[in-house]
Coordinates of C-alpha atoms in Angstrom, one line a residue:
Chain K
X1 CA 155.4 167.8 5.9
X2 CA 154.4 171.5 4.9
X3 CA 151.2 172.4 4.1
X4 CA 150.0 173.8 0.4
X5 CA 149.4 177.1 2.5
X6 CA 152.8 176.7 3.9
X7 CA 154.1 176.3 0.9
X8 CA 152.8 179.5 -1.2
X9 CA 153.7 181.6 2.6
X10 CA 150.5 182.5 2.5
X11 CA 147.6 182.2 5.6
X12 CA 144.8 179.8 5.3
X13 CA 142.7 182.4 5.2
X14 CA 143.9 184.1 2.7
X15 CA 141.8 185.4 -0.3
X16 CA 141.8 183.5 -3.9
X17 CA 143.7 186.9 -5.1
X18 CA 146.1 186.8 -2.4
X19 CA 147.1 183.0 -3.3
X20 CA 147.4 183.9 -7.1
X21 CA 149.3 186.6 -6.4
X22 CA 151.7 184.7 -4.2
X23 CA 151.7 181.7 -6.8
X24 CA 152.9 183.8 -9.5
X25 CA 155.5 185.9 -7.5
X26 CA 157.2 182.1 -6.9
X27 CA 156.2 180.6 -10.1
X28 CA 158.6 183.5 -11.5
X29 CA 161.2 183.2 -9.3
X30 CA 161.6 179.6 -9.8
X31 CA 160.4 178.9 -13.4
X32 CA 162.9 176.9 -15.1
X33 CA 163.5 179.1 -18.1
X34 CA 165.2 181.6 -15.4
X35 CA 167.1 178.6 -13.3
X36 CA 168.1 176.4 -16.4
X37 CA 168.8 173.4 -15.1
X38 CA 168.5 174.0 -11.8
X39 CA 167.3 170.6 -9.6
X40 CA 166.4 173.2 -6.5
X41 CA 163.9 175.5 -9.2
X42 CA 162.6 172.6 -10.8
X43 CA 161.4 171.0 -7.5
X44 CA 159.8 173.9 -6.4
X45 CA 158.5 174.6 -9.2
X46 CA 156.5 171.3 -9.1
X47 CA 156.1 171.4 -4.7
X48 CA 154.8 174.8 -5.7
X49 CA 151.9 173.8 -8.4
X50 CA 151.2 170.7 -6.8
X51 CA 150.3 173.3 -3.8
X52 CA 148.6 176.1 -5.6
X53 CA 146.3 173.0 -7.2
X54 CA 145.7 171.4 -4.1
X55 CA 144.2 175.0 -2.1
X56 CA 142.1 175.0 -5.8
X57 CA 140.8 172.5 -5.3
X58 CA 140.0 172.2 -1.6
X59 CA 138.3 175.7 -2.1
X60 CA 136.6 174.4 -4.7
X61 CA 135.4 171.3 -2.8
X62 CA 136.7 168.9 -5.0
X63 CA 138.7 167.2 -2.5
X64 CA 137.7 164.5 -0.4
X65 CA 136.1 166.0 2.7
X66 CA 134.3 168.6 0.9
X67 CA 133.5 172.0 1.8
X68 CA 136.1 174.7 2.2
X69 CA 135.5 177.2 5.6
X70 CA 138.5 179.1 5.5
X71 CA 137.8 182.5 4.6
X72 CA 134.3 182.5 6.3
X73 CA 136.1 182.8 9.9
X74 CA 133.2 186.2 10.4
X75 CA 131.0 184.1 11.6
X76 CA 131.1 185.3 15.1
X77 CA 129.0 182.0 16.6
X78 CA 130.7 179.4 19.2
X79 CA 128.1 176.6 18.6
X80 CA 129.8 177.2 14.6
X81 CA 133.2 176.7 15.7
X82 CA 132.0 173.8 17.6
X83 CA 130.8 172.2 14.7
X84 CA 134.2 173.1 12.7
X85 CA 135.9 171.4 15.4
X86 CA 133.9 168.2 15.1
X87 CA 134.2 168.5 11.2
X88 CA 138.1 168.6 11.5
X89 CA 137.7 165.4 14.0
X90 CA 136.2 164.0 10.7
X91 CA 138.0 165.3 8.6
X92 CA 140.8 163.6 10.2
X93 CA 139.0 160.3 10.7
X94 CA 138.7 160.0 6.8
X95 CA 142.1 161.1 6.0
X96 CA 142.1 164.6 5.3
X97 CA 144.4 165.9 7.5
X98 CA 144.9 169.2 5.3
X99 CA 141.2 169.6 5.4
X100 CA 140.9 169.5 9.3
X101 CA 144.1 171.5 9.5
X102 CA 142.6 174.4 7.2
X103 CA 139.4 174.6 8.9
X104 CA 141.1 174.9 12.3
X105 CA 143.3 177.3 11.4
X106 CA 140.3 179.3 10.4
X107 CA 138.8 179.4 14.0
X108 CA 140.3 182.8 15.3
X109 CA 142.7 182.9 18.1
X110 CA 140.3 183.7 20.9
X111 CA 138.1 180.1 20.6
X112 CA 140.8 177.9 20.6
X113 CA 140.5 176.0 23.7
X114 CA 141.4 173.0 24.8
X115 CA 140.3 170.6 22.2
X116 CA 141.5 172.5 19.3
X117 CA 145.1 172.3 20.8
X118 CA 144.1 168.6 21.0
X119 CA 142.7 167.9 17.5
X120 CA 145.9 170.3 16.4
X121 CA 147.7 167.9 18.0
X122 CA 146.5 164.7 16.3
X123 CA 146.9 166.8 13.0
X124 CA 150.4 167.2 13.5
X125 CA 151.0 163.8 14.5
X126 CA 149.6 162.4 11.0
X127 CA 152.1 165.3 9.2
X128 CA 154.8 163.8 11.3
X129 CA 155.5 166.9 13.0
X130 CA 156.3 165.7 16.7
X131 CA 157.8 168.8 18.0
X132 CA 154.5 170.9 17.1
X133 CA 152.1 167.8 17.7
X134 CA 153.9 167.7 21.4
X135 CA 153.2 171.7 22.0
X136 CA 149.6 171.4 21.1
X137 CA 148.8 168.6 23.0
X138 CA 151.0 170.0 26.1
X139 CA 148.9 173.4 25.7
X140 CA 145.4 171.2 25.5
X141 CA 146.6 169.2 28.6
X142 CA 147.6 172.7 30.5
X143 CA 144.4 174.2 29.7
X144 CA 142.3 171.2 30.6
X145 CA 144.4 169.2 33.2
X146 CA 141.4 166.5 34.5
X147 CA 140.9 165.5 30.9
X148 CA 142.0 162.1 30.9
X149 CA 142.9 161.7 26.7
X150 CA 144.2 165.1 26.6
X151 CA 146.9 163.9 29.6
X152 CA 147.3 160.9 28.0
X153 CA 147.9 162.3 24.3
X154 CA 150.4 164.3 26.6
X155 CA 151.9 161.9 28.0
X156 CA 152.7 159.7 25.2
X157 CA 154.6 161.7 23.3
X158 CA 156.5 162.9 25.5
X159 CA 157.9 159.7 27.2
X160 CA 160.7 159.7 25.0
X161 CA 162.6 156.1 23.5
X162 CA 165.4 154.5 25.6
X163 CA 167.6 155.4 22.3
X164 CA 169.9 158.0 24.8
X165 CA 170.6 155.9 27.3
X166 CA 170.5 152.3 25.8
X167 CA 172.7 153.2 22.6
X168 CA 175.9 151.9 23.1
X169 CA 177.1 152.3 20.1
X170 CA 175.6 150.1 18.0
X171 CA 175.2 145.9 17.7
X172 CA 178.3 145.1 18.2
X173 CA 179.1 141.9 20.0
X174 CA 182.0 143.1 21.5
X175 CA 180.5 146.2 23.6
X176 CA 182.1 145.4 27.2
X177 CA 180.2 145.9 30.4
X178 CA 181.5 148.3 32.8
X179 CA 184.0 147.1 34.9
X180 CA 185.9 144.9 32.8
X181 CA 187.7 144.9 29.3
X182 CA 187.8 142.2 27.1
X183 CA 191.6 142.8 27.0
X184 CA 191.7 142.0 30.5
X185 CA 191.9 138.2 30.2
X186 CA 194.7 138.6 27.7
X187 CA 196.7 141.3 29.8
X188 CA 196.3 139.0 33.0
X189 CA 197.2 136.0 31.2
X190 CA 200.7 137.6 29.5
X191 CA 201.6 138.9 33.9
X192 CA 201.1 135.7 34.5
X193 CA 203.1 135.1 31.5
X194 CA 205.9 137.4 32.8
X195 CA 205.8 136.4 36.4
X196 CA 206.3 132.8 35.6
X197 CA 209.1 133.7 33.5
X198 CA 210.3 135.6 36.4
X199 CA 210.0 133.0 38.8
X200 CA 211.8 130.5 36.8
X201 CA 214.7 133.0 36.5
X202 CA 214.8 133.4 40.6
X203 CA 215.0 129.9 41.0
Chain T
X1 CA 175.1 178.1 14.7
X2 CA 177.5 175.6 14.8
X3 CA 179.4 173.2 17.4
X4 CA 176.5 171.6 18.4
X5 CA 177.2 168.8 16.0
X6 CA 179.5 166.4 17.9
X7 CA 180.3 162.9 18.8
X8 CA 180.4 160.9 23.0
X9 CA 183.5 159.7 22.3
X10 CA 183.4 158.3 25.0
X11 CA 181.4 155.6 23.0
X12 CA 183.0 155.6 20.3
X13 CA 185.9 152.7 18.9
X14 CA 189.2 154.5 18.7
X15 CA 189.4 153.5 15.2
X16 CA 185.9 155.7 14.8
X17 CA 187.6 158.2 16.6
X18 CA 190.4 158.1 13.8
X19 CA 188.0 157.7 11.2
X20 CA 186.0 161.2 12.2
X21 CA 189.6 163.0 12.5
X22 CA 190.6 161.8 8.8
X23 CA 187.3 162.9 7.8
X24 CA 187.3 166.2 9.3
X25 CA 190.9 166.7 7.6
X26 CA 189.6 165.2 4.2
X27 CA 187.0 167.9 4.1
X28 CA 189.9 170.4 5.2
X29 CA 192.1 169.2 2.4
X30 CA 189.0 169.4 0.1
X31 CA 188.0 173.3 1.1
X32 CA 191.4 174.3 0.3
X33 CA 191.4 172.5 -3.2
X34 CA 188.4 173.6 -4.3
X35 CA 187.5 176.7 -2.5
X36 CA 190.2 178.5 -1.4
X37 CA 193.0 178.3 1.7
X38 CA 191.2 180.9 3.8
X39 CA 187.9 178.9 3.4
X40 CA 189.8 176.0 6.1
X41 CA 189.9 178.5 9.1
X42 CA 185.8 178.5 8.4
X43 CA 185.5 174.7 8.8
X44 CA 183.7 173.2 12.2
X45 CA 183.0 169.6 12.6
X46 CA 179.5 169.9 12.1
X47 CA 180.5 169.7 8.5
X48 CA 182.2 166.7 9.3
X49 CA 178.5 165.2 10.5
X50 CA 177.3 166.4 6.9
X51 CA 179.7 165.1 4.6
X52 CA 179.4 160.9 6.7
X53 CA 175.7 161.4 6.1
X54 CA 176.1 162.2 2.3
X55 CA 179.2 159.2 2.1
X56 CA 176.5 157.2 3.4
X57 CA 173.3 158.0 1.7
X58 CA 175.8 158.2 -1.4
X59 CA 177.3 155.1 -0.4
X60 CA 180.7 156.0 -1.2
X61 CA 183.6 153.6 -1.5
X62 CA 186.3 155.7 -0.1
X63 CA 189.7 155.5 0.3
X64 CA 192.3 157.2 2.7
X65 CA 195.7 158.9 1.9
X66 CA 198.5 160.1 3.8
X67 CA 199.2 163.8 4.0
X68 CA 200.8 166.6 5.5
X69 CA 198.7 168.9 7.1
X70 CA 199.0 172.7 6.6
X71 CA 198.3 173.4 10.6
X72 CA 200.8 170.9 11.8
X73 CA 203.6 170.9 9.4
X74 CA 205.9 168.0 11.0
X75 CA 202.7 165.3 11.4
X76 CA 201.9 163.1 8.4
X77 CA 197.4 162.4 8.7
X78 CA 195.7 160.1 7.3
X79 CA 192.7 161.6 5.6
X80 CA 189.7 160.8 3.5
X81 CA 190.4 161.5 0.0
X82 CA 188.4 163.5 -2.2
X83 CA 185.2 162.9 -3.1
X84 CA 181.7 164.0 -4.3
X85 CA 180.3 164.3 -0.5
X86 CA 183.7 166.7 0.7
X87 CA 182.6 168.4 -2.1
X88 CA 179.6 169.5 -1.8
X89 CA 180.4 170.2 1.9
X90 CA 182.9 172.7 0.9
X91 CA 180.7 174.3 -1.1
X92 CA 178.1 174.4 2.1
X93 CA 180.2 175.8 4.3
X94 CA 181.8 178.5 2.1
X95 CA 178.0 179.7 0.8
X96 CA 176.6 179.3 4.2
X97 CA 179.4 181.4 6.2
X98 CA 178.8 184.4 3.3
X99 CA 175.5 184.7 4.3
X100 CA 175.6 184.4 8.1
X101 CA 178.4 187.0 7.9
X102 CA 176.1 189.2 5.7
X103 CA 173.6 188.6 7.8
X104 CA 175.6 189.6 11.0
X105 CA 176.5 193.0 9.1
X106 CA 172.7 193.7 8.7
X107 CA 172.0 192.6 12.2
X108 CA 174.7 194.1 14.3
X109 CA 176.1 197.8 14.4
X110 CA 178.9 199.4 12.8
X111 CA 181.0 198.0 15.9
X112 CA 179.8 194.9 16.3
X113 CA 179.7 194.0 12.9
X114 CA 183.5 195.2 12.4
X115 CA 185.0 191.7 13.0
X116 CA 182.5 190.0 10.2
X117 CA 182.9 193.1 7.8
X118 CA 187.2 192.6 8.0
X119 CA 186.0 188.7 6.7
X120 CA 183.4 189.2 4.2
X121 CA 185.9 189.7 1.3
X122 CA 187.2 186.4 1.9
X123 CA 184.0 184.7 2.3
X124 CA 182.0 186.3 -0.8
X125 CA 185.7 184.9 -2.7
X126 CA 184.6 182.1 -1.0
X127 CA 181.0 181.8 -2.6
X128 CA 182.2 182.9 -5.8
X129 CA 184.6 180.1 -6.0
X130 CA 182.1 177.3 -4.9
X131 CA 179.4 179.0 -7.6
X132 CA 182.1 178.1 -10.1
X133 CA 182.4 174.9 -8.8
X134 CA 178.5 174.4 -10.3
X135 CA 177.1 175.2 -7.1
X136 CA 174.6 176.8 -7.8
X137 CA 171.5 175.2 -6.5
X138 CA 174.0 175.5 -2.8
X139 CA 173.7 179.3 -3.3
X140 CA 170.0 179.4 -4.3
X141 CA 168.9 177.2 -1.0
X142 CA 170.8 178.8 1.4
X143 CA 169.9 182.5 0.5
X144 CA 166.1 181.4 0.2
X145 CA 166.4 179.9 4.0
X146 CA 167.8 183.6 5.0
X147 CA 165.8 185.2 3.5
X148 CA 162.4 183.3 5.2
X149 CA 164.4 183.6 8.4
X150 CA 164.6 187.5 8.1
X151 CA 161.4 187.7 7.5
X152 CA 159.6 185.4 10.0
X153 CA 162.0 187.4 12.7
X154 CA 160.6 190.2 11.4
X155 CA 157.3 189.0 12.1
X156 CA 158.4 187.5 15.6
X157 CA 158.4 184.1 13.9
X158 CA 157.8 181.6 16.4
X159 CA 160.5 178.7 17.2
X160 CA 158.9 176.2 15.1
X161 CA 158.5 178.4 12.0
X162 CA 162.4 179.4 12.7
X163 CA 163.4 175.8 13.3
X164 CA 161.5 174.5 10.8
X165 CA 163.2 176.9 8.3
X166 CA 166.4 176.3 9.2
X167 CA 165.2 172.2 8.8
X168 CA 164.3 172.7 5.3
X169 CA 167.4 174.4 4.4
X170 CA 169.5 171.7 6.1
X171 CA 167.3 168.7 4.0
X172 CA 167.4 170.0 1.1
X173 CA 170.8 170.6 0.8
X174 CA 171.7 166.7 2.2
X175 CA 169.2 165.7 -0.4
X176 CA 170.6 167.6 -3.5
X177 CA 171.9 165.2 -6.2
X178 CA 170.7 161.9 -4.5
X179 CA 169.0 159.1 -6.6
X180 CA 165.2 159.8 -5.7
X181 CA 164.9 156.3 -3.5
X182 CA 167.2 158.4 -1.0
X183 CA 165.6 161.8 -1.4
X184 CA 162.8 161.7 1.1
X185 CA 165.3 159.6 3.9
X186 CA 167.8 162.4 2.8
X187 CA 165.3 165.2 3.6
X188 CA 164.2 164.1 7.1
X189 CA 167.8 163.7 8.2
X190 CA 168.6 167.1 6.8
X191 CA 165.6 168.7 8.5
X192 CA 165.6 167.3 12.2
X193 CA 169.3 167.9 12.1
X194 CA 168.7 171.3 11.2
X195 CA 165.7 171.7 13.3
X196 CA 168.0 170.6 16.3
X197 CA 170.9 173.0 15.6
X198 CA 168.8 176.1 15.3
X199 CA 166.6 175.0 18.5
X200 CA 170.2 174.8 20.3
X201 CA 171.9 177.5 18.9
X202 CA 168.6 179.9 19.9
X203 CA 169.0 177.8 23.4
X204 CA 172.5 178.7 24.0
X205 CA 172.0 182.2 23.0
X206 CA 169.4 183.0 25.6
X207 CA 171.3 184.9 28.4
X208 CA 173.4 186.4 25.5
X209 CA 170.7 188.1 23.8
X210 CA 168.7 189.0 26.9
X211 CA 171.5 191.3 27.4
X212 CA 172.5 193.0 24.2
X213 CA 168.2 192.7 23.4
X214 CA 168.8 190.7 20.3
X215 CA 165.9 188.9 18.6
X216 CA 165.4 185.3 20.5
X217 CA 162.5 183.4 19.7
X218 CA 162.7 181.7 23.0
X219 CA 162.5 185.0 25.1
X220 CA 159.8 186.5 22.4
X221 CA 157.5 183.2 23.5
X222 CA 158.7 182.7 27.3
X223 CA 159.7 187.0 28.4
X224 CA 163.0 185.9 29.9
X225 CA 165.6 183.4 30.1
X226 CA 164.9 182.2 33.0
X227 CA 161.4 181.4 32.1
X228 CA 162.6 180.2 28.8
X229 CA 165.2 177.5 30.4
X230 CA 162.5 176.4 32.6
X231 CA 160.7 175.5 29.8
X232 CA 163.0 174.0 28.0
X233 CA 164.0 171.5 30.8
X234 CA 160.3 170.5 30.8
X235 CA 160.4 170.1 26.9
X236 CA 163.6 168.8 26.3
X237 CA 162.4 165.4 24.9
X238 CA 160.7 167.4 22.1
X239 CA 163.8 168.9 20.7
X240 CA 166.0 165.9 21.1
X241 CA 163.6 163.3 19.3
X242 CA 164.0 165.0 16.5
X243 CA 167.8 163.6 16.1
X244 CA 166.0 160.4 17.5
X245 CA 163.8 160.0 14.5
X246 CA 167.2 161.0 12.1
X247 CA 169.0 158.1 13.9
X248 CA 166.6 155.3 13.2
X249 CA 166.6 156.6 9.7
X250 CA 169.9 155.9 9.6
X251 CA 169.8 152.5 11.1
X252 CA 167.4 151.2 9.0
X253 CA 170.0 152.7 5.9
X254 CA 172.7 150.4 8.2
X255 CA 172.3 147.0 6.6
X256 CA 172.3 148.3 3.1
X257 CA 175.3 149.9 3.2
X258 CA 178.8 148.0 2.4
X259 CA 181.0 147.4 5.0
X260 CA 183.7 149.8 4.8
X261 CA 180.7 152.6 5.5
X262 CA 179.8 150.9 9.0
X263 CA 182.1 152.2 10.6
X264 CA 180.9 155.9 9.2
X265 CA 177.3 155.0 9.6
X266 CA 178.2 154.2 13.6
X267 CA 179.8 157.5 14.4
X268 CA 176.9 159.2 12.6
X269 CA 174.3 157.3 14.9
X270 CA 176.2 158.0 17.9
X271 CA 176.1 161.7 17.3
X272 CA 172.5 162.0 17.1
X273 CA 171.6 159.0 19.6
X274 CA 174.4 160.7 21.9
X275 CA 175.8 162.8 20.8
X276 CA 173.1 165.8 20.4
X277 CA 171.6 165.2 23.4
X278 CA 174.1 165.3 25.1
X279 CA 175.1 168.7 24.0
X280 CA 171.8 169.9 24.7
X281 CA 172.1 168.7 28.4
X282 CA 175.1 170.7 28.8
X283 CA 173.5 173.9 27.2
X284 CA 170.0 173.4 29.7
X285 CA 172.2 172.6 32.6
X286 CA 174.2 175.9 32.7
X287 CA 175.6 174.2 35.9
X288 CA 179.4 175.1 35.7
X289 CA 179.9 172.2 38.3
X290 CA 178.0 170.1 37.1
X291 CA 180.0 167.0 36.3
X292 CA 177.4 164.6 34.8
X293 CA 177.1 167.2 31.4
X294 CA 180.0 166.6 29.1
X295 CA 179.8 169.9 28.1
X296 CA 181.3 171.5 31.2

């Protein structure tokens, strides 16, 4: 699942300008009076207003979860991003998984530790993004190794499903174990078949 | 970018084994109809994988003819006959080799690049042909992907960003045209597929572009292949759960289908359950003696 930033291409800290700007520059290259009848233009046409309304409104607090921090990333202050990363737990908690993911893409690069990997992690997870859920957890886990959830987190989603090596090609009743065919019973019966016959002939 | 799409057969029934080949030559008959002849030397069986995926989230009734095949003029095949899903393949393939070959031009130097510049008249007649065939919305998705993907490895895109673009492409083509209860089923096949063949491809590539210094996004995170493959063998459950999560898809989709498509529907689901990972074990082992890999 892509986020409304992901969407427009634009950063979550990105200015209101920069997010019209990019809106319009795809509104015009999809907008159905220049792709009549496209089914491609007309879906991202509506992926791409449904997105552009969504960032209006989380900037505007309107969505649940409330206030919007992207864009205020200056502030410089660890106990700050400290509370942004129990926000996003929050966040996430109450189902706004765009929310949490805004605001910790708003923390810059240098204080994500540990537990932002992790909470990354979890937001992934609810957008059903395993392969990037399963780097953020793996980075949390390498950063912080005696953290028991982290490992854990870690763990799990990396012990992958039996689906390789149990898959035999599908739930069919007549999947023969190794060693032995189910045309063997049939190919021994017809030699014994033919020997008979055989034998009768010698004698 | 392609190959990595394949079948065990070792676990497959020989009539799926037949069925797969009749497929691959339906969508061979198909190309030349509707594209052009040139278009059939383009054709890899990854295609193949596309169109059974389509034929089953289409659920198409097909039927099978006998033909003569252009590459081996005294054997009479039995292929797939035409249909909406060989179709729409066609028109995949022919669009998507334009632009990797325009692409290769832009990447490579005059040299290099020789080989795709002596094909690119052939595959813009190509595109042009499957744009008349109403293909439009083929043309559109593809050049948006390639465009993105110049861009983010412009950047230095990361592999998920790169995957992930390459994903999209792949679902939204599979979902084009589909009823909307199929759509979002549709997508997520598309997209881990997708995801998994440009995860591979990059993968495969590693020693390759270490040497000639071409863009990797595995040696722009990991330095060197070495490090890279390393890496890789640690996270190699990520990459293949991604066909994982496209193969339950599909075996949920199983018991809806009618039965002349099981037999389709079980060659798809042993590609990604076996299949994929399968080739991806071959590419991380880079063991030439290795006799457990299929691949060697």
């Amino acid at each position: 699942m892509k986020t409304p930033y992901e969407i427009l291409g634009v950063s979550p800290t990105a200015t209101d300008d920069e997010i019209k700007s990019a809106y319009r520059a795809l509104a015009k290259k999809y907008h159905p009076d220049t792709n009549g009848g496209s089914e491609y233009a007309a879906e991202k046409m509506r992926e791409i207003n449904a997105a552009y309304d969504k960032i209006q409104d989380m900037r505007s607090g309107k969505s649940s979860g409330g206030n919007y921090y992207g864009g205020n990333a200056s502030y410089g202050d660890t106990n700050a991003y400290e509370r942004m990363k129990s926000t996003a737990r929050d966040y996430l908690n109450a189902g706004n998984v765009l929310g949490a993911l805004s605001l910790l893409q708003s923390i810059p690069e240098g204080y994500r530790d540990a537990e932002w990997h992790y909470i990354m992690g979890h937001v992934y997870l609810r957008l059903n993004n395993n392969a990037r859920a399963s780097r953020e957890f793996g980075m949390a886990h390498s950063m912080d190794p005696s953290n028991e959830e982290y490992r854990t987190a870690y763990e799990s989603i990396s012990s992958r499903s039996q689906g390789y090596t149990e898959y035999t090609g599908g739930n069919d009743t007549s999947f023969i174990p190794l060693g032995c065919s189910c045309c063997d019973p049939c190919s021994c019966l017809c030699c014994c078949s033919s020997l008979y016959d055989c034998l009768r002939c010698c004698f | 970018m392609f190959g990595y799409i394949k079948p065990y057969e070792d676990e497959l029934k020989v009539k799926q084994i037949k069925l797969y080949r009749s497929l691959y030559c339906g969508l061979c008959r198909s190309a030349g109809k509707h594209i052009s002849l040139f278009s059939r030397f383009f054709l890899s069986y990854d295609y193949t994988f596309f169109a059974a995926v389509r034929m089953i989230f289409e659920k198409t009734e097909y039927t099978t003819e006998s033909a003569r095949c252009g590459f081996h003029l005294f054997a009479k095949k039995k292929v797939i006959s035409d249909n909406g899903a060989l179709g729409l393949s066609s028109a995949i393939f022919s669009v998507l080799t334009y632009y990797k070959l325009v692409d290769n031009i832009k990447d490579d130097g005059l040299v290099k690049s020789l080989f795709s510049r002596l094909l690119l008249p052939f595959a813009s007649h190509m595109r042009k042909k499957a744009l008349k065939q109403g293909f439009r919305d083929v043309d559109m998705i593809i050049s948006d992907c390639m465009e993105r993907t110049a861009l983010l490895e412009k950047n230095g895109g990361s592999v998920y960003d790169l995957s992930e673009t390459f994903g999209d492409m792949m679902g939204y083509l599979l979902k084009l045209g589909l009823a909307d209860e199929a759509k979002e089923d549709a997508y997520t096949v598309g997209f881990e597929v997708g995801r998994f063949i440009y995860c591979a491809d990059a993968a495969d590539d590693l020693e390759k572009d270490e040497k000639s210094h071409s863009f990797n996004p595995y040696l722009n995170e990991y330095g060197s292949s070495d490090e890279a493959l390393t890496a890789l063998r640690k996270g190699r459950n990520s990459i293949a759960r991604g066909t994982d999560t496209a193969a339950d898809i599909l075996m949920r989709r199983k018991s809806e289908l009618p039965a002349s498509l099981f037999d389709m529907c079980e060659i798809a689901l042993n590609i990604l359950y076996l299949g994929c990972p399968s080739v991806l074990d071959g590419i991380l082992c880079k063991d030439k003696d290795c006799d457990k890999c299929k691949r060697h």
